Short mmCIF file of C-alpha atoms and ligand atoms in Angstrom, two decimals:
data_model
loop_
_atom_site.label_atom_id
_atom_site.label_comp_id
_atom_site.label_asym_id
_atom_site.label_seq_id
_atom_site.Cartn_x
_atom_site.Cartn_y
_atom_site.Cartn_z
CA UNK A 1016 71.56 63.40 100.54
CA UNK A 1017 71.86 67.16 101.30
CA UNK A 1018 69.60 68.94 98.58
CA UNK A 1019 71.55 72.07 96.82
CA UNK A 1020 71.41 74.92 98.39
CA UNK A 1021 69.11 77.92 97.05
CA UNK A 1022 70.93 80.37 95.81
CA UNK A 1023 69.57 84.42 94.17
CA UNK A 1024 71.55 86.48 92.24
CA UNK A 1025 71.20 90.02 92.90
CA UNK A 1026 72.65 92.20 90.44
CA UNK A 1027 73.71 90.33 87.23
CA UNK A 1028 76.77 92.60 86.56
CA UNK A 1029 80.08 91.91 85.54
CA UNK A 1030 80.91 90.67 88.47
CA UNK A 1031 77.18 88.48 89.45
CA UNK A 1032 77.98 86.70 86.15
CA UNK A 1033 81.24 85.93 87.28
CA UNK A 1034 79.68 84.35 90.16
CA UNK A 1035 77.12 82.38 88.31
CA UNK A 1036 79.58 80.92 86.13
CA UNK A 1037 81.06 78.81 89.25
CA UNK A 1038 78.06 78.59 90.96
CA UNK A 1039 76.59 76.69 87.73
CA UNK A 1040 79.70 74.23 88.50
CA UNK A 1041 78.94 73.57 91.65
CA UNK A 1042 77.10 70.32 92.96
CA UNK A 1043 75.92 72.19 96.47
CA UNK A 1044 74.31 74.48 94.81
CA UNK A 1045 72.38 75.97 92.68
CA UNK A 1046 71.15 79.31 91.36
CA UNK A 1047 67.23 79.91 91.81
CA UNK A 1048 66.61 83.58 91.03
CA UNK A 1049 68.16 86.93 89.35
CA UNK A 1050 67.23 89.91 90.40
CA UNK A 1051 68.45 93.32 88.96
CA UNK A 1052 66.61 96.29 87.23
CA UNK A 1053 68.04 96.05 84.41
CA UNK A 1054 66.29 95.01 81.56
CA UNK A 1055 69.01 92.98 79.87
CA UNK A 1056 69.36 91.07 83.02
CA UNK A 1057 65.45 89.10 82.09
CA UNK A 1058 67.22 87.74 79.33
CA UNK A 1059 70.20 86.07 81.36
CA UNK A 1060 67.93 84.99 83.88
CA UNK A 1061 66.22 83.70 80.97
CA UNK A 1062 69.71 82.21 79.59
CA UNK A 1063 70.30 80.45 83.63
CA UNK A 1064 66.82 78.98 83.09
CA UNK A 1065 65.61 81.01 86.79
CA UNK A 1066 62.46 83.27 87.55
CA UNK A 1067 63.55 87.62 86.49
CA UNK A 1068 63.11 90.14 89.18
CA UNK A 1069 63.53 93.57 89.09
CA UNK A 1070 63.13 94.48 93.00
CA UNK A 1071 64.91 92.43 95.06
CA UNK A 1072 62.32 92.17 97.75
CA UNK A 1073 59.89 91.31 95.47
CA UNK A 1074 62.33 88.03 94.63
CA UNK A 1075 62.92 87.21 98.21
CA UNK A 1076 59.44 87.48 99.00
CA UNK A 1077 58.20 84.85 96.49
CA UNK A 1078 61.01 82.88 96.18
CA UNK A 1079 62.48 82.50 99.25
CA UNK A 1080 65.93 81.36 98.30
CA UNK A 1081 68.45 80.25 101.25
CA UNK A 1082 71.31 82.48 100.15
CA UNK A 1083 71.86 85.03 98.37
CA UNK A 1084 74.79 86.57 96.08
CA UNK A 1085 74.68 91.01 96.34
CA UNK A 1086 77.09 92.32 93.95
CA UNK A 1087 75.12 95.35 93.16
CA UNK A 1088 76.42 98.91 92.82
CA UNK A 1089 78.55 99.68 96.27
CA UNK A 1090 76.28 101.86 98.04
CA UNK A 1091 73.02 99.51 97.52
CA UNK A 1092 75.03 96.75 99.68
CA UNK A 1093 74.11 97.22 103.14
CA UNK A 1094 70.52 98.56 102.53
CA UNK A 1095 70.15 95.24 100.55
CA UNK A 1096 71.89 92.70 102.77
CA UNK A 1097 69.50 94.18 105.40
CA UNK A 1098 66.81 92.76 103.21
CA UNK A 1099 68.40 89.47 102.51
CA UNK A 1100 68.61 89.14 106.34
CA UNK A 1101 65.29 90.06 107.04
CA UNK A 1102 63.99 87.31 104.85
CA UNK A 1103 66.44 84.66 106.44
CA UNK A 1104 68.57 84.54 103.66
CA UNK A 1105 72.74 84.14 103.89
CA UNK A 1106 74.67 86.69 102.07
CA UNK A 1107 77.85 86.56 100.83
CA UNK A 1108 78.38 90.32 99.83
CA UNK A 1109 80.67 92.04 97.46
CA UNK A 1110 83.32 93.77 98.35
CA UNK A 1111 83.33 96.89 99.78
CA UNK A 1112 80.76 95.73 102.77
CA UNK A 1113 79.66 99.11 103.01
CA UNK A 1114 80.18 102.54 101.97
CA UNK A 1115 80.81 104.13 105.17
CA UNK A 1116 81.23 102.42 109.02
CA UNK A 1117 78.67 103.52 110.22
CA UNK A 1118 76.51 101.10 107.99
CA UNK A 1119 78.55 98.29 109.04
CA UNK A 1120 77.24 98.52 112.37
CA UNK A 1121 73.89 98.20 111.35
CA UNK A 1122 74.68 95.41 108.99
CA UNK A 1123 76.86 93.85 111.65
CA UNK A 1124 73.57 93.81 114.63
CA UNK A 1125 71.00 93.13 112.23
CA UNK A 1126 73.24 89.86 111.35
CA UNK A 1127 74.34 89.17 115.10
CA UNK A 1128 70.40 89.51 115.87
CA UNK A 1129 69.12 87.31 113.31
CA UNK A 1130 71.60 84.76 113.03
CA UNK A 1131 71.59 84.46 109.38
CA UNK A 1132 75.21 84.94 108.80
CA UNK A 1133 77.13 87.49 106.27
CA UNK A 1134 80.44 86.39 104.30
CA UNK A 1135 82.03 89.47 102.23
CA UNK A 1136 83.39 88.90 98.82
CA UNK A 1137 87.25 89.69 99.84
CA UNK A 1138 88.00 86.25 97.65
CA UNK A 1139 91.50 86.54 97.60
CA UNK A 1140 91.75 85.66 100.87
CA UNK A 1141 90.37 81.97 99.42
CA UNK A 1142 93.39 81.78 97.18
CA UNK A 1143 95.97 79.15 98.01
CA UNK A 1144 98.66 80.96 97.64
CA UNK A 1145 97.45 83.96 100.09
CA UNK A 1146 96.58 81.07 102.63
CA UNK A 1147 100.36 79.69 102.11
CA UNK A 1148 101.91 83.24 102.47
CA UNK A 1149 99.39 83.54 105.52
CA UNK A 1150 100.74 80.78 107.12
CA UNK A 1151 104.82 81.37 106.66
CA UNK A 1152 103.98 84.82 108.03
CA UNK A 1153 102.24 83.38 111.18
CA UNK A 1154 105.02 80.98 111.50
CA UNK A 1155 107.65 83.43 111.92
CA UNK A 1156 109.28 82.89 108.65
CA UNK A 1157 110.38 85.93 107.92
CA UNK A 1158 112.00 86.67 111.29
CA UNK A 1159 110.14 89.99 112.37
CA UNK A 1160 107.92 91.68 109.70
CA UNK A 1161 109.66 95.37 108.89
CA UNK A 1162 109.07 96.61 105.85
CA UNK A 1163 105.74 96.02 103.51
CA UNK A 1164 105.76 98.11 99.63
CA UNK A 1165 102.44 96.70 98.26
CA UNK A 1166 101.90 97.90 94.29
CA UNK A 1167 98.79 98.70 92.19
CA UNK A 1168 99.50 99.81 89.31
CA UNK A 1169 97.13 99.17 86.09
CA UNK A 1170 95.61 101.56 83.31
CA UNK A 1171 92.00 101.34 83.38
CA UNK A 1172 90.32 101.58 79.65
CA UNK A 1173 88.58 104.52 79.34
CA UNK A 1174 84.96 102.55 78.25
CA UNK A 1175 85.57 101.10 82.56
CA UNK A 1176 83.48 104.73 83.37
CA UNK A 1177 81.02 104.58 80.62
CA UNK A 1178 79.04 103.07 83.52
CA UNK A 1179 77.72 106.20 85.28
CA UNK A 1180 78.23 104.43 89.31
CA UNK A 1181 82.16 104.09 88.76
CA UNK A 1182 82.60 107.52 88.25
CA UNK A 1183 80.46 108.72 91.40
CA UNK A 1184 80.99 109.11 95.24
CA UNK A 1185 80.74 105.70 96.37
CA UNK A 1186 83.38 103.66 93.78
CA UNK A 1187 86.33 105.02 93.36
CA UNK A 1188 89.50 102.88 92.90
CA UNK A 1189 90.54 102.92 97.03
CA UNK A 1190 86.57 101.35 97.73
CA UNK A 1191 86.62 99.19 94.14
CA UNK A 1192 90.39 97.81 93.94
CA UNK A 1193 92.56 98.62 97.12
CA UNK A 1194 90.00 97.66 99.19
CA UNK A 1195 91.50 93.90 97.81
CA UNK A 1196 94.87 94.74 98.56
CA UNK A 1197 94.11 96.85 101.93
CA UNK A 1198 92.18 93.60 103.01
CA UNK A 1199 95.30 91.24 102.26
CA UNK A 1200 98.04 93.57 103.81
CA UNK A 1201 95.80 93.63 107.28
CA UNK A 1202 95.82 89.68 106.82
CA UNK A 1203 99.03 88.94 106.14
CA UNK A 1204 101.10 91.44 108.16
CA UNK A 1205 98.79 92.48 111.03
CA UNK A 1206 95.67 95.54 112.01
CA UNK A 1207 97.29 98.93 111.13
CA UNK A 1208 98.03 101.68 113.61
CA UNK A 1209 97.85 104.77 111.23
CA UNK A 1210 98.53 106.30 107.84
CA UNK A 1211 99.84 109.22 106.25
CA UNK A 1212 98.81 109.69 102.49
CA UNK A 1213 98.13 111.70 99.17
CA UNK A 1214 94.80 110.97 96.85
CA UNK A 1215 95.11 112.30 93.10
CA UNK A 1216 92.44 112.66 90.51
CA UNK A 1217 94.84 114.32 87.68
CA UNK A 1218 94.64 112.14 85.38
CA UNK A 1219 91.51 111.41 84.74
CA UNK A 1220 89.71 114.52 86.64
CA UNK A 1221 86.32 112.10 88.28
CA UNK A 1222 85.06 112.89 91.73
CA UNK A 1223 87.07 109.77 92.74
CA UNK A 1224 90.75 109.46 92.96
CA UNK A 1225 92.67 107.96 90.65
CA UNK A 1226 96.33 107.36 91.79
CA UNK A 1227 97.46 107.54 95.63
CA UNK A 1228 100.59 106.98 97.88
CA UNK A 1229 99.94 106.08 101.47
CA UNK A 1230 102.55 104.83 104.36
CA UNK A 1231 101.45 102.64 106.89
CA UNK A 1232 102.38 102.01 110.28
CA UNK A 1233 101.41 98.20 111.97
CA UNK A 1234 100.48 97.93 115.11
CA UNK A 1235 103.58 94.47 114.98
CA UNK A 1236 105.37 97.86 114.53
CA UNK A 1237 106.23 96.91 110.44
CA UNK A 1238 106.46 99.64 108.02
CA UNK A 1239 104.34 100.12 104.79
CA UNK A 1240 103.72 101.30 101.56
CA UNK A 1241 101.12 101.41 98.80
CA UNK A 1242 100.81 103.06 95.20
CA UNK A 1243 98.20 102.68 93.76
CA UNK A 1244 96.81 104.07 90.04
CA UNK A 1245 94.35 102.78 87.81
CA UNK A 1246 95.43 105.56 84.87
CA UNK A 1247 99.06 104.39 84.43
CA UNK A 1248 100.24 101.73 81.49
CA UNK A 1249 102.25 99.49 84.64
CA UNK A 1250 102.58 95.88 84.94
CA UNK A 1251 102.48 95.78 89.00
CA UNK A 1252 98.90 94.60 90.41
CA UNK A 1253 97.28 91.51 92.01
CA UNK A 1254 95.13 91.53 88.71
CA UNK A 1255 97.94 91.48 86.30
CA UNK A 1256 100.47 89.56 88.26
CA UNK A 1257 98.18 86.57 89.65
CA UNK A 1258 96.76 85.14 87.16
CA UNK A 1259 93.71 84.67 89.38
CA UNK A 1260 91.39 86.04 86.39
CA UNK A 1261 91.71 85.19 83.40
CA UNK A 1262 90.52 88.01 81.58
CA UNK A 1263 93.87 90.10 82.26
CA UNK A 1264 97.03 88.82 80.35
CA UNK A 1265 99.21 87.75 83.04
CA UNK A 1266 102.73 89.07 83.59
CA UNK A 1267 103.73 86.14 85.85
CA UNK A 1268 107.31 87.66 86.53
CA UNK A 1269 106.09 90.67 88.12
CA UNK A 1270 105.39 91.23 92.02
CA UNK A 1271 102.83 93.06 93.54
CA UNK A 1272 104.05 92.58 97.45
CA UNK A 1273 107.20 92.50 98.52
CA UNK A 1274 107.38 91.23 102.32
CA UNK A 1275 110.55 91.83 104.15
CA UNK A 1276 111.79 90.77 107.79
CA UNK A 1277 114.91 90.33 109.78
CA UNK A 1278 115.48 86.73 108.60
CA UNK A 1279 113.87 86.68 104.98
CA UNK A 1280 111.93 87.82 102.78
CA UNK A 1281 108.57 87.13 100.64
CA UNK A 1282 107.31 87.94 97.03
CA UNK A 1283 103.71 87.74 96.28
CA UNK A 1284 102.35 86.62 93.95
CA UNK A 1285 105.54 84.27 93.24
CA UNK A 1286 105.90 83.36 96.72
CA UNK A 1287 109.73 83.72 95.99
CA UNK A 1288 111.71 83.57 99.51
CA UNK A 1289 114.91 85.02 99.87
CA UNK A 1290 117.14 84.45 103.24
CA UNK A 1291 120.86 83.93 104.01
CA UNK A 1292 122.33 80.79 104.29
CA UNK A 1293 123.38 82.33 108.02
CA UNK A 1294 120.78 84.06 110.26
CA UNK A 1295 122.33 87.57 109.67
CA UNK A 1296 125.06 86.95 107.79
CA UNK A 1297 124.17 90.17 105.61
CA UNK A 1298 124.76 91.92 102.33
CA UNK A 1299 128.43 90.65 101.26
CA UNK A 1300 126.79 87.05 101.29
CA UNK A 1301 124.23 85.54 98.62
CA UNK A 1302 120.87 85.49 99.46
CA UNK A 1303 119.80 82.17 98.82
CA UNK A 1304 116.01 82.06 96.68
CA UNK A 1305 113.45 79.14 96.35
CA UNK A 1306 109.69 79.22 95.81
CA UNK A 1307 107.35 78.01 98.00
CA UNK A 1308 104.50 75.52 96.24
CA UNK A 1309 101.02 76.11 96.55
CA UNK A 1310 97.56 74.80 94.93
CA UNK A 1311 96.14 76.11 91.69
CA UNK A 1312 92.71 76.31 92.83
CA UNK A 1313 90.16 78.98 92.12
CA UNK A 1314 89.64 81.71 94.51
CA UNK A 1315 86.05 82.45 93.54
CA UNK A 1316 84.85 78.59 92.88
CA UNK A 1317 86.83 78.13 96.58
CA UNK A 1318 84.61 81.32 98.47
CA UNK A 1319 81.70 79.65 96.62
CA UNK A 1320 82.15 76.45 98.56
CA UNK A 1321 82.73 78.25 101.76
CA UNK A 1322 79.86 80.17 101.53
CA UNK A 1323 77.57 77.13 101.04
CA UNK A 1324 79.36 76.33 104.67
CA UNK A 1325 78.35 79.14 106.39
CA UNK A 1326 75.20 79.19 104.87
CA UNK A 1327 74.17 75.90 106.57
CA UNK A 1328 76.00 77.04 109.43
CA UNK A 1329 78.79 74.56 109.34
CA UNK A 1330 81.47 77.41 109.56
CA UNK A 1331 81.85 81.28 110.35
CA UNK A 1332 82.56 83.41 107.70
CA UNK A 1333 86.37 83.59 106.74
CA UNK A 1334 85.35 87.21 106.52
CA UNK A 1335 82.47 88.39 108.24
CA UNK A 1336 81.37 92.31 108.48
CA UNK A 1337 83.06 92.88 111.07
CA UNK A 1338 86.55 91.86 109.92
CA UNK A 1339 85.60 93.80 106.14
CA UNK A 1340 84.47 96.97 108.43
CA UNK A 1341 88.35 97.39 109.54
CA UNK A 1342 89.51 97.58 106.26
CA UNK A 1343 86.29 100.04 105.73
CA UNK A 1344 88.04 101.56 108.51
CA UNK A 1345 91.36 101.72 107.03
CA UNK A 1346 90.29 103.15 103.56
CA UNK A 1347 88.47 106.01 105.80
CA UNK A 1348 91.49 106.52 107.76
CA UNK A 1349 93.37 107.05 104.34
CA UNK A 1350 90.87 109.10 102.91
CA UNK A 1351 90.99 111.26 105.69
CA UNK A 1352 95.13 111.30 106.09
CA UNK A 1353 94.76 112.66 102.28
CA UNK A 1354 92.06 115.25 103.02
CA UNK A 1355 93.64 116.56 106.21
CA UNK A 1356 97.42 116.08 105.93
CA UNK A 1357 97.88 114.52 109.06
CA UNK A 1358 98.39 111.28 110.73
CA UNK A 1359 95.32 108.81 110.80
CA UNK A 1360 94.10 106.05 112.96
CA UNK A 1361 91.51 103.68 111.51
CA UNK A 1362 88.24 103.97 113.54
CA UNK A 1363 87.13 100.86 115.93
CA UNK A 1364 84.00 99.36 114.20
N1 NAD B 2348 85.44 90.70 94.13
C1 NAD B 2348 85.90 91.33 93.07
O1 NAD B 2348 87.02 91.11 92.63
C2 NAD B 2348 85.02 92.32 92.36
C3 NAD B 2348 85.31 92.68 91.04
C4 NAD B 2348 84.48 93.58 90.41
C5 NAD B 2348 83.39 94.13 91.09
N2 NAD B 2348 83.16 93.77 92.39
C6 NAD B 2348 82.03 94.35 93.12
O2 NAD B 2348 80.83 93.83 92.56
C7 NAD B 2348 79.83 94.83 92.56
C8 NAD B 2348 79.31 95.01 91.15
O3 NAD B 2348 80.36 95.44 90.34
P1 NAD B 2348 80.32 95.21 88.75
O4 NAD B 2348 81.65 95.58 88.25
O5 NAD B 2348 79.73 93.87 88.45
O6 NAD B 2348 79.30 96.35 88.33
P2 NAD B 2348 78.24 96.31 87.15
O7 NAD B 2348 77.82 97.74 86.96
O8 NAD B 2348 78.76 95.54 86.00
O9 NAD B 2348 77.02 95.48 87.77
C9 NAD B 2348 76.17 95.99 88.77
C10 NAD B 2348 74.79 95.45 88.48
O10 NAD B 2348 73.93 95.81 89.56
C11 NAD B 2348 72.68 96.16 88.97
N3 NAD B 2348 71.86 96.93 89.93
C12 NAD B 2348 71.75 98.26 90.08
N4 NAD B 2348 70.86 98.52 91.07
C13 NAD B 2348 70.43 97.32 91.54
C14 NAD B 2348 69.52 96.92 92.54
N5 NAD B 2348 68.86 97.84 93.28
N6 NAD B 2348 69.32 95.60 92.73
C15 NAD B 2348 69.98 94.68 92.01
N7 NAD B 2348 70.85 94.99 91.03
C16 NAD B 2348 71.07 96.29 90.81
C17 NAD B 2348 73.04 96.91 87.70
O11 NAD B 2348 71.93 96.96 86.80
C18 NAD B 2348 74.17 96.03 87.19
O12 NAD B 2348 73.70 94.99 86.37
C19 NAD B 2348 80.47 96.09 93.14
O13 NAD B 2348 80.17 96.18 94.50
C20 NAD B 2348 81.95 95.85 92.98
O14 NAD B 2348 82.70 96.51 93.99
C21 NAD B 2348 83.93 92.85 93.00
#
């Protein structure tokens, strides 16, 4: 029998606990370390019944785990999945991979040189339902992809920036939250040509935005749109509408992606469809509606599992560095469009 595999925990955040509370229902594996300079992080480490590190290469040096989990503070991810590499350990890193590209190159040779693989934390893409919407898209079902309106629309609570990081250079909601949604819209409809868009900090006056508007062009030729806010009292987001976490009352009726094509069209999360009974037929005939079925599995539990795959090098990543640096890419690309006015292309990584 195949012993569990060795997992550390660095940075016991929010979102680290999150990931120790599926990794502690897991069979392959099993957590072996926590590392995270914060004090109150001894006593959950304590709590998980695992050795307490504050430095991180202090852990990997004595412990020597397989695998590690980063969900640190964004701009400590590369320099620590370096480190994790270096001692031969897999990560699977939170999302964003990196701050800015040009760390993802270094990440991405350092990884390629080594062999020990990276899998980034873009989990939704290990929902079922994303995987069924991926795979109607691929199959045409829509007739040709056109037009894409993608929604994020929440209202933060004001205690979110008590912690000092989330207001700073670095977070921000387009690296924290649309980097999610950003990720999904490349997946489903295709890489993105360029953007136009506006960044506002209003609202809440941080060094980071906190509503923007950006149109996208695909390179499939499809036309986009996102909104995003995290200051506005809105029911329209992956977080509310999902269900994927439970820790967000759910409105289940509300989209967050509307997909539209020349033969049908696509709701997300509902995976409502919506086509005419007659290719074409058009607007003074009912569109006829059904919803397509899809498992109720956990997207977290499932990345989990994969990760323990690429880990022992059964599989590649579902999303490597590479793949997370485009959407990197993308969010520059928007952040740039804002600053500049004009027209961007996302950089090659
Ligand atoms: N996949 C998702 O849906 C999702 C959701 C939330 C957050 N995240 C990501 O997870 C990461 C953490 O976010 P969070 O909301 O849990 O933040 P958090 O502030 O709750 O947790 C971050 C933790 O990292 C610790 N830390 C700081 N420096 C460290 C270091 N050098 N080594 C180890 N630990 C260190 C902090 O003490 C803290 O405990 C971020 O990158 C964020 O983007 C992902």
């Amino acid at each position: 029998m195949t012993h569990p595999l060795r997992i550390a925990l660095i940075g016991a955040g929010i979102m680290g606990r999150q990931h120790q509370q599926h990794l502690q229902r897991l069979d392959e594996a099993r957590l072996c370390a926590v590392s995270d300079p914060n004090p109150q992080a001894a006593e959950f480490a304590a709590a998980c019944g695992v050795p307490y590190f504050a430095d991180h290469r202090q852990m990997l040096e004595q412990v020597r785990p397989a695998a590690a989990i980063v969900a640190n503070p964004n701009t400590l991810h590369v320099s620590t999945a370096l480190d994790c590499i270096a001692a031969g350990a897999a990560v699977l890193l939170e999302k964003p991979v990196a701050v800015h590209p040009d760390e993802v190159r270094e990440l991405l040779a350092a990884s390629e040189r080594s062999g020990v693989p990276v899998l980034v934390g873009h989990h939704r893409r290990h929902n079922p339902l994303i995987a069924r919407a991926h795979e109607l898209l691929s199959a045409g079902a829509l007739g040709r992809l056109t037009t894409v309106t993608a929604l994020w629309q929440v209202q933060k609570p004001d205690s979110y920036f008590d912690i000092p990081w989330r207001r700073e250079a670095g977070a921000g909601m387009l690296l924290t939250n649309l980097v999610h949604d950003l990720d999904l819209l490349r997946y489903l409809c295709g890489e993105v040509r360029q953007v136009q868009a506006f960044t506002s900090n209003g609202v809440r006056g941080f060094a980071n935005e906190d509503s923007v508007a950006v149109l996208l062009q695909f390179h499939n030729g499809a036309l986009g749109s996102l909104t995003g806010s995290d200051a506005v009292a809105a029911p329209w987001s992956w977080e509310l509408d999902s269900g994927e976490n439970p820790v967000y009352p759910r409105q289940a009726d509300q989209p967050c992606y509307l997909l539209a094509g020349t033969r049908g069209a696509l709701s997300i999360p509902q995976l409502q469809r919506w086509h005419y009974a007659e290719p074409g037929a058009g607007w003074h005939q009912p569109l006829l509606q059904s919803e397509e079925a899809f498992s109720r599995e956990e997207a977290l539990r499932r990345q989990l599992q994969h990760f323990v795959q690429v880990a022992r090098g059964a599989v590649a990543p579902l999303v490597g560095a590479a793949d997370a640096g485009r959407t990197l890419a993308l969010i520059d690309a928007i952040r740039q469009a804002a600053e500049s006015g004009r027209t961007c292309a996302p950089q090659v990584i």
